[in-house]
Coordinates of C-alpha atoms in Angstrom, one line a residue:
X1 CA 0.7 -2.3 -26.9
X2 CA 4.0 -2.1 -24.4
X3 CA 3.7 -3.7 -21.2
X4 CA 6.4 -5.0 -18.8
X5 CA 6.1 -8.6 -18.2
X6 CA 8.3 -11.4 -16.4
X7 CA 8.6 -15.1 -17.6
X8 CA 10.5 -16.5 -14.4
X9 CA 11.0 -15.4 -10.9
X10 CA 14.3 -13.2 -9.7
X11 CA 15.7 -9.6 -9.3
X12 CA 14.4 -6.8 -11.0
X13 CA 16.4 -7.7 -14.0
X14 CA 14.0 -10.3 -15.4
X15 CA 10.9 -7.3 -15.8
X16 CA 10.9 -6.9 -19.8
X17 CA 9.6 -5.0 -21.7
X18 CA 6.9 -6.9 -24.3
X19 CA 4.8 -6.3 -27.1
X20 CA 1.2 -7.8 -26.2
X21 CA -2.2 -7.4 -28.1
X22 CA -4.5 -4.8 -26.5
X23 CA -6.9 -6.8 -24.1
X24 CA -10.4 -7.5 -25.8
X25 CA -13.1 -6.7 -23.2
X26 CA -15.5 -9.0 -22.2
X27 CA -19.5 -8.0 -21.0
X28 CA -19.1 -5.9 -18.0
X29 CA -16.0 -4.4 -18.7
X30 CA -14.2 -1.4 -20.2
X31 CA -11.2 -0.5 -21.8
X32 CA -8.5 1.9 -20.0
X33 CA -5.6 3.8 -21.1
X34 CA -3.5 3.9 -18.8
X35 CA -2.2 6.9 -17.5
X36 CA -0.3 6.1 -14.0
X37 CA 0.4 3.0 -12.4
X38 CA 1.5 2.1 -8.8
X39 CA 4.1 0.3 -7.7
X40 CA 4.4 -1.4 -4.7
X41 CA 6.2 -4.2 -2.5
X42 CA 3.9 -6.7 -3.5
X43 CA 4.9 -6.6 -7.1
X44 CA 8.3 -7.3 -6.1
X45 CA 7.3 -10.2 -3.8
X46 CA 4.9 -11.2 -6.8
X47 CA 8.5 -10.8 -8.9
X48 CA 10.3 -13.5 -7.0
X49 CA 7.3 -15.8 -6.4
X50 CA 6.9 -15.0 -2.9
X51 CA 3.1 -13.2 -2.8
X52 CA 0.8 -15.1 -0.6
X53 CA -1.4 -15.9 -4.1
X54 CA 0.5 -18.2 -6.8
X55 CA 2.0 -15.8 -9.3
X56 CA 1.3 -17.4 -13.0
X57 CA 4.3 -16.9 -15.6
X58 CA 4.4 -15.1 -17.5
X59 CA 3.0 -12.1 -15.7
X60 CA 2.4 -8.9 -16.0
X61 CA 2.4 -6.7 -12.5
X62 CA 1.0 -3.7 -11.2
X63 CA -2.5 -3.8 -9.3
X64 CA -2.8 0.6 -9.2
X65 CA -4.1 1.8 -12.3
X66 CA -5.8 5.3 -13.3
X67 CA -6.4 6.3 -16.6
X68 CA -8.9 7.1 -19.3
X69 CA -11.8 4.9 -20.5
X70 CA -11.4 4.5 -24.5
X71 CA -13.7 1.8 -24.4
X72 CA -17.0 0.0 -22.9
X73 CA -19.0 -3.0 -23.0
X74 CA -22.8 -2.2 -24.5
X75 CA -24.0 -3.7 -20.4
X76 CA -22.1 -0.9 -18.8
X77 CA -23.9 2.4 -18.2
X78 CA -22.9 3.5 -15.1
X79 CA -19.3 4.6 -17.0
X80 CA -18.6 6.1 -19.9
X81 CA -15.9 6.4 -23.0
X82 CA -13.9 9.8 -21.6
X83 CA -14.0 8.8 -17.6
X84 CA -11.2 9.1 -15.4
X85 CA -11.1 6.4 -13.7
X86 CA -9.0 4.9 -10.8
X87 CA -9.1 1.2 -9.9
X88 CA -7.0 -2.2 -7.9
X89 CA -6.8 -5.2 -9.8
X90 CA -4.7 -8.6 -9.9
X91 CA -2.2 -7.5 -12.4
X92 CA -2.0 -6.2 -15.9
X93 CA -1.2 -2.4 -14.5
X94 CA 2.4 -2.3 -15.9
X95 CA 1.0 -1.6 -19.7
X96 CA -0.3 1.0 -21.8
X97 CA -3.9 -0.6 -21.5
X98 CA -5.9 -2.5 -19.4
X99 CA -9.0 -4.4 -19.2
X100 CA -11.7 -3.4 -15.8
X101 CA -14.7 -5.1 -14.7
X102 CA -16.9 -2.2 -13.1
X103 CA -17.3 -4.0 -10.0
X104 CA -13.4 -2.5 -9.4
X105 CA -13.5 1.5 -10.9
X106 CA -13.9 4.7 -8.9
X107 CA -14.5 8.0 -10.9
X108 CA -11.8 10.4 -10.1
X109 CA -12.6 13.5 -8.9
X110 CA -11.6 16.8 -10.9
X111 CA -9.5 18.3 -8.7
X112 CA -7.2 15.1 -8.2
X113 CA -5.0 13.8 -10.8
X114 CA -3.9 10.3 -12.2
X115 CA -0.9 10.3 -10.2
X116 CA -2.5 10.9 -6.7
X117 CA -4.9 8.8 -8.3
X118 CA -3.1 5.9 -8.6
X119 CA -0.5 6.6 -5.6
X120 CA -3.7 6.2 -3.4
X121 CA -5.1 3.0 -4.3
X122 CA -2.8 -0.3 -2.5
X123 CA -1.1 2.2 0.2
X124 CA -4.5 4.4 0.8
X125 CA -6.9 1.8 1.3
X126 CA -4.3 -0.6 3.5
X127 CA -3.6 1.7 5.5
X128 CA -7.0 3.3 5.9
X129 CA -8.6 -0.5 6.6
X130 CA -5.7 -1.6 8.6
X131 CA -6.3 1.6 11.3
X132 CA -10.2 1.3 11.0
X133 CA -11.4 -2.0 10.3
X134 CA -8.4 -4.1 11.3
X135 CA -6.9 -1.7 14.2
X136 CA -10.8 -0.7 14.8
X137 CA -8.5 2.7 15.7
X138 CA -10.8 5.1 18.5
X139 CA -10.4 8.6 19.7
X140 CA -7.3 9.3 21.9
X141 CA -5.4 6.5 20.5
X142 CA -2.0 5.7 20.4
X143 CA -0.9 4.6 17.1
X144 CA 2.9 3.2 16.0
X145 CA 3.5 3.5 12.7
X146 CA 6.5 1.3 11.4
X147 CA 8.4 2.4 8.2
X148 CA 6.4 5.2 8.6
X149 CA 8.4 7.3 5.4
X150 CA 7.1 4.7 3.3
X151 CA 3.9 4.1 0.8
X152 CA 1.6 2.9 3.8
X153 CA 3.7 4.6 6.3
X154 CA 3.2 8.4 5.2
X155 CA -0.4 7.7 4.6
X156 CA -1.0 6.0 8.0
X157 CA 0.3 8.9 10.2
X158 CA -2.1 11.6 8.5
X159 CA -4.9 8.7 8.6
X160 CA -4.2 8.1 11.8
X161 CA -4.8 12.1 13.0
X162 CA -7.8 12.5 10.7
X163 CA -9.5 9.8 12.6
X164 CA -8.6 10.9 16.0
X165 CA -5.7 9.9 17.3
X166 CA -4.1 11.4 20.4
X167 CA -0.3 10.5 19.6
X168 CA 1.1 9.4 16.4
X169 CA 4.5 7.8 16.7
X170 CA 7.0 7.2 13.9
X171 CA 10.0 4.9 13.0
X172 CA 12.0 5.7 10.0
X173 CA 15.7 4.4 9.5
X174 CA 17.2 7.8 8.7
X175 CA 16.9 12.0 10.5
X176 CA 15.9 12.7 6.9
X177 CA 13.0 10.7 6.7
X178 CA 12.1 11.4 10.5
X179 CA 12.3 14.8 9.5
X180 CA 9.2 13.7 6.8
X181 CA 7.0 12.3 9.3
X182 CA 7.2 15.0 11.4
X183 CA 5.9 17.6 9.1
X184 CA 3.3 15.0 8.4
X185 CA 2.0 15.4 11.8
X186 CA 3.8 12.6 13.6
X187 CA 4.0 13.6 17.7
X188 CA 7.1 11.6 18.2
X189 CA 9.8 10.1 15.2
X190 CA 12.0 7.3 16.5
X191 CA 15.0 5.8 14.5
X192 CA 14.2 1.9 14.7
X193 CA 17.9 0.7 13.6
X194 CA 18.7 1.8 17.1
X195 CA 18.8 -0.9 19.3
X196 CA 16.7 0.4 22.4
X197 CA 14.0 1.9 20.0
X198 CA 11.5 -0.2 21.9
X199 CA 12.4 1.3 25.5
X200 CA 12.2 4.9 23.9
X201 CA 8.6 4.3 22.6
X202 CA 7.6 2.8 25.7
X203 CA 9.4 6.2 27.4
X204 CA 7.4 8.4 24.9
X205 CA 3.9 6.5 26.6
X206 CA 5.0 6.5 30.0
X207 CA 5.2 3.0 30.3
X208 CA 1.5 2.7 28.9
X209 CA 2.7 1.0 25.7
X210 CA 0.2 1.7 22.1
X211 CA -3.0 0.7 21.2
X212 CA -2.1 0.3 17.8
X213 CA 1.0 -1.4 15.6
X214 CA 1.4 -0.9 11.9
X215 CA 4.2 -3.7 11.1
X216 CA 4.9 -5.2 7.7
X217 CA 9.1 -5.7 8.3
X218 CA 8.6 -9.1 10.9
X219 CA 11.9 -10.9 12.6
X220 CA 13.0 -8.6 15.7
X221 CA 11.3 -5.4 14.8
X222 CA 7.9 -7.9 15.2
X223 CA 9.0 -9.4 18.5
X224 CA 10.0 -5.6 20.4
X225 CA 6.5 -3.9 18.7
X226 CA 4.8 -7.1 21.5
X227 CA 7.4 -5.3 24.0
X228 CA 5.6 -1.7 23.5
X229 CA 1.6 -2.9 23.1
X230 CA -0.8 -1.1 25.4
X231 CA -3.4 -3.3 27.2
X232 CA -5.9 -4.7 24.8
X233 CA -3.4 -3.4 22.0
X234 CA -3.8 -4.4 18.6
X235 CA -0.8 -5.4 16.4
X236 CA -1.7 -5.4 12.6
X237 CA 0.9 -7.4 10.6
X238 CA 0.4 -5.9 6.3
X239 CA 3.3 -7.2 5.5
X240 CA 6.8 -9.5 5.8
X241 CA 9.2 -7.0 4.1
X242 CA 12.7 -8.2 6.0
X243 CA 11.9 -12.2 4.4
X244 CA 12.2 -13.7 7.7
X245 CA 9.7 -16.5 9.3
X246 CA 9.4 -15.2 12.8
X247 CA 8.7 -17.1 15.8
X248 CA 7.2 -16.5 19.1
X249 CA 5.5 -17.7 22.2
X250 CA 1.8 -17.1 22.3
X251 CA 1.8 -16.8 26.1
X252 CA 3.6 -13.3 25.8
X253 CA -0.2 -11.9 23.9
X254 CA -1.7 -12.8 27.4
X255 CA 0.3 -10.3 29.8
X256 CA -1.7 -7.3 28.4
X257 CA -4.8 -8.8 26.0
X258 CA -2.8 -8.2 23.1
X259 CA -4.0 -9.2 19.8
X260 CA -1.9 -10.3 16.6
X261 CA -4.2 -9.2 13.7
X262 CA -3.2 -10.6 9.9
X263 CA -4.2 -7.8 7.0
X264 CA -4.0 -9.0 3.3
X265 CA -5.6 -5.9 0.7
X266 CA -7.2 -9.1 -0.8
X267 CA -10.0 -9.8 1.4
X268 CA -11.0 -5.9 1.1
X269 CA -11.0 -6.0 -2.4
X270 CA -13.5 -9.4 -2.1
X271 CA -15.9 -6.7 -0.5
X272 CA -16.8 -3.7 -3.2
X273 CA -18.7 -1.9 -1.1
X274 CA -16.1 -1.3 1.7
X275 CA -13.6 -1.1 -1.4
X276 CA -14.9 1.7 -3.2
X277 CA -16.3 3.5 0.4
X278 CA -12.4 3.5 1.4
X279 CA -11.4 4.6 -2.2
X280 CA -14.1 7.5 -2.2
X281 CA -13.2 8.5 0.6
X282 CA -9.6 9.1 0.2
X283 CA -10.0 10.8 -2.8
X284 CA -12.0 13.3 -1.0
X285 CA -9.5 14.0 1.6
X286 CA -6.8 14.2 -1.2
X287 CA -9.6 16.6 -3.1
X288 CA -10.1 18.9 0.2
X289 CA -6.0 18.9 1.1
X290 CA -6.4 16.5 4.1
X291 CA -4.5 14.3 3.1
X292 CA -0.7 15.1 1.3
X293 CA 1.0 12.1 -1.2
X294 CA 4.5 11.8 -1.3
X295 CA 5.2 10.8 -4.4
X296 CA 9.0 9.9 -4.3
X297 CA 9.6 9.6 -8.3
X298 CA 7.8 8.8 -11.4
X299 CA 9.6 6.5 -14.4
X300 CA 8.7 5.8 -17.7
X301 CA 7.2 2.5 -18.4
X302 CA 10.3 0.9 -19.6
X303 CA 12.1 1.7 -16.2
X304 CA 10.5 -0.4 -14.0
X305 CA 13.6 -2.8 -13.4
X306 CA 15.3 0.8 -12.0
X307 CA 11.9 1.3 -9.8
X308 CA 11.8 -2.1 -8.0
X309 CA 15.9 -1.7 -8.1
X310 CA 15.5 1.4 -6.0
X311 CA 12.5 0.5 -3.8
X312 CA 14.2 -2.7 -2.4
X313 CA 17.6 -1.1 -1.8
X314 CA 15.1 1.2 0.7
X315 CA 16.7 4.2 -1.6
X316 CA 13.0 5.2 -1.4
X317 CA 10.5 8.2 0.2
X318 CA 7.0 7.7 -0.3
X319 CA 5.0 6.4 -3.6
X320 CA 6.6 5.7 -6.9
X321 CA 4.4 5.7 -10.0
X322 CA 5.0 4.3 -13.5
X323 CA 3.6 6.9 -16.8
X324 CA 3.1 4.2 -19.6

């Protein structure tokens, strides 16, 4: 079969493109053609060696798979050959097959397809735990959203309204993607390569601050979301996107109760239950038009050097989805 692979660590350059047996599956597994497969930032970071996890060479990426089942293990019966299935693993998603223990597939529903599928899985479920079980979000809330045109960002600001926020407010880089957020039911859209962003969220809460802060980019855009936190306020770092260690005084958590929460997808992964709960439920809110994906771009398997290229250049709105 085709899959994309890297044998050392660097720039999108080094993804190849490989011909590698199809996976024999082991008791408890199945077989999956793959028909859409996520990307995100942490194949990129997983690309230079940078994940929190050691990344093994040589690798193949991609942790968002939906596809077919052509195959299954005589212990399975809860799945079938013929299922459309959705499902997060390690790796292996960049390829035109891939081997899934149960324990990690969710049927699809009919009236979603492989592309929503996949676009749901890393994104949808971050930013769905990071609002309810990390941000432990509550009606009336104010929620920041950082990035808030991108994979996690698009989907946080509908997640956010579904489960009750008051006021959603947005930072993009650009009027163009501002523009998105808004008609994605963002309150307030704030450009954050301004310099006084900070003062203009804390002018949008009348000095309040917000209870909740989605940030993944670290450095100074870390130390000004501590600036704008609401009493007991809850910070939820996802992510380290801008590659700098960041630094700051612990003291500054204590003049409103403010809490620094770490998120890794990992850990709620580790638990199947809440895993496939999250990824149920998003499906249904894709199925019932609750929830609207912004797929930015699809690219044949054999462009995913041009996909990472374009993702960390920020060149970018919403998901973008391999079709081996």
């Amino acid at each position: 079969m085709k899959a994309i692979q890297f044998k050392e660590y660097g720039k999108p350059e080094v993804l190849q493109m490989v011909d590698v047996p199809i996976p024999t599956i082991k008791p408890g597994y199945v077989l999956v053609k793959v028909k859409a497969a996520g990307i995100n930032f942490a194949d990129t970071a997983r690309r230079y060696g940078q994940y929190l996890a050691k990344t093994p060479l040589p690798f193949i990426p991609g942790a968002e798979v939906a596809g077919v089942i052509t195959e299954v293990s005589p212990e399975v019966t809860e799945f079938k050959k013929g299922d459309r299935v959705v499902a997060l693993t390690d790796d292996g998603g960049y390829a035109e097959f891939i081997a899934l223990h149960v324990s990690q597939l969710v049927k699809i529903p009919e009236n979603v397809d492989f592309n929503q599928a996949a676009a749901i899985l890393g994104q949808g479920v971050s930013a769905y735990n990071i609002l309810k079980t990390s941000g432990q979000i509550k009606r009336g809330d104010t929620v920041l959203v950082h990035a808030a045109a991108g994979g996690v960002g698009t989907l946080a600001v509908q997640l956010a309204k579904i489960m009750g926020a008051g006021k959603v407010i947005a930072t993009a880089s650009s009027s163009e993607k501002l523009e998105l957020v808004h008609t994605l039911g963002a309150d307030v859209g704030i450009n954050y390569t301004e310099e006084n962003w900070h003062e203009q969220v804390l002018a949008t809460t009348e000095g309040k601050g917000v209870a909740i802060i989605l940030e993944m980019v670290g450095g100074d855009i870390f130390k000004k979301s501590l600036k704008c936190m609401a009493i007991n306020g809850r910070l939820v770092v996802y992510g380290r996107a801008g590659g700098q260690v960041t630094n700051f005084d612990p003291a500054i958590l204590m003049q409103r109760n403010v809490s620094v929460i770490g998120f890794w997808l990992v850990h709620i992964l580790k638990d199947v239950k809440l895993y496939k709960e999250s990824v149920i439920e998003l499906l249904n809110y894709i199925g019932e038009g609750k929830l609207t994906l912004i797929i930015g771009k699809t690219f044949p398997l054999d462009d995913a050097n041009i996909a990472h290229e374009l993702m960390e250049g920020r060149k970018t709105i919403g998901k973008l989805i391999l079709n081996p």
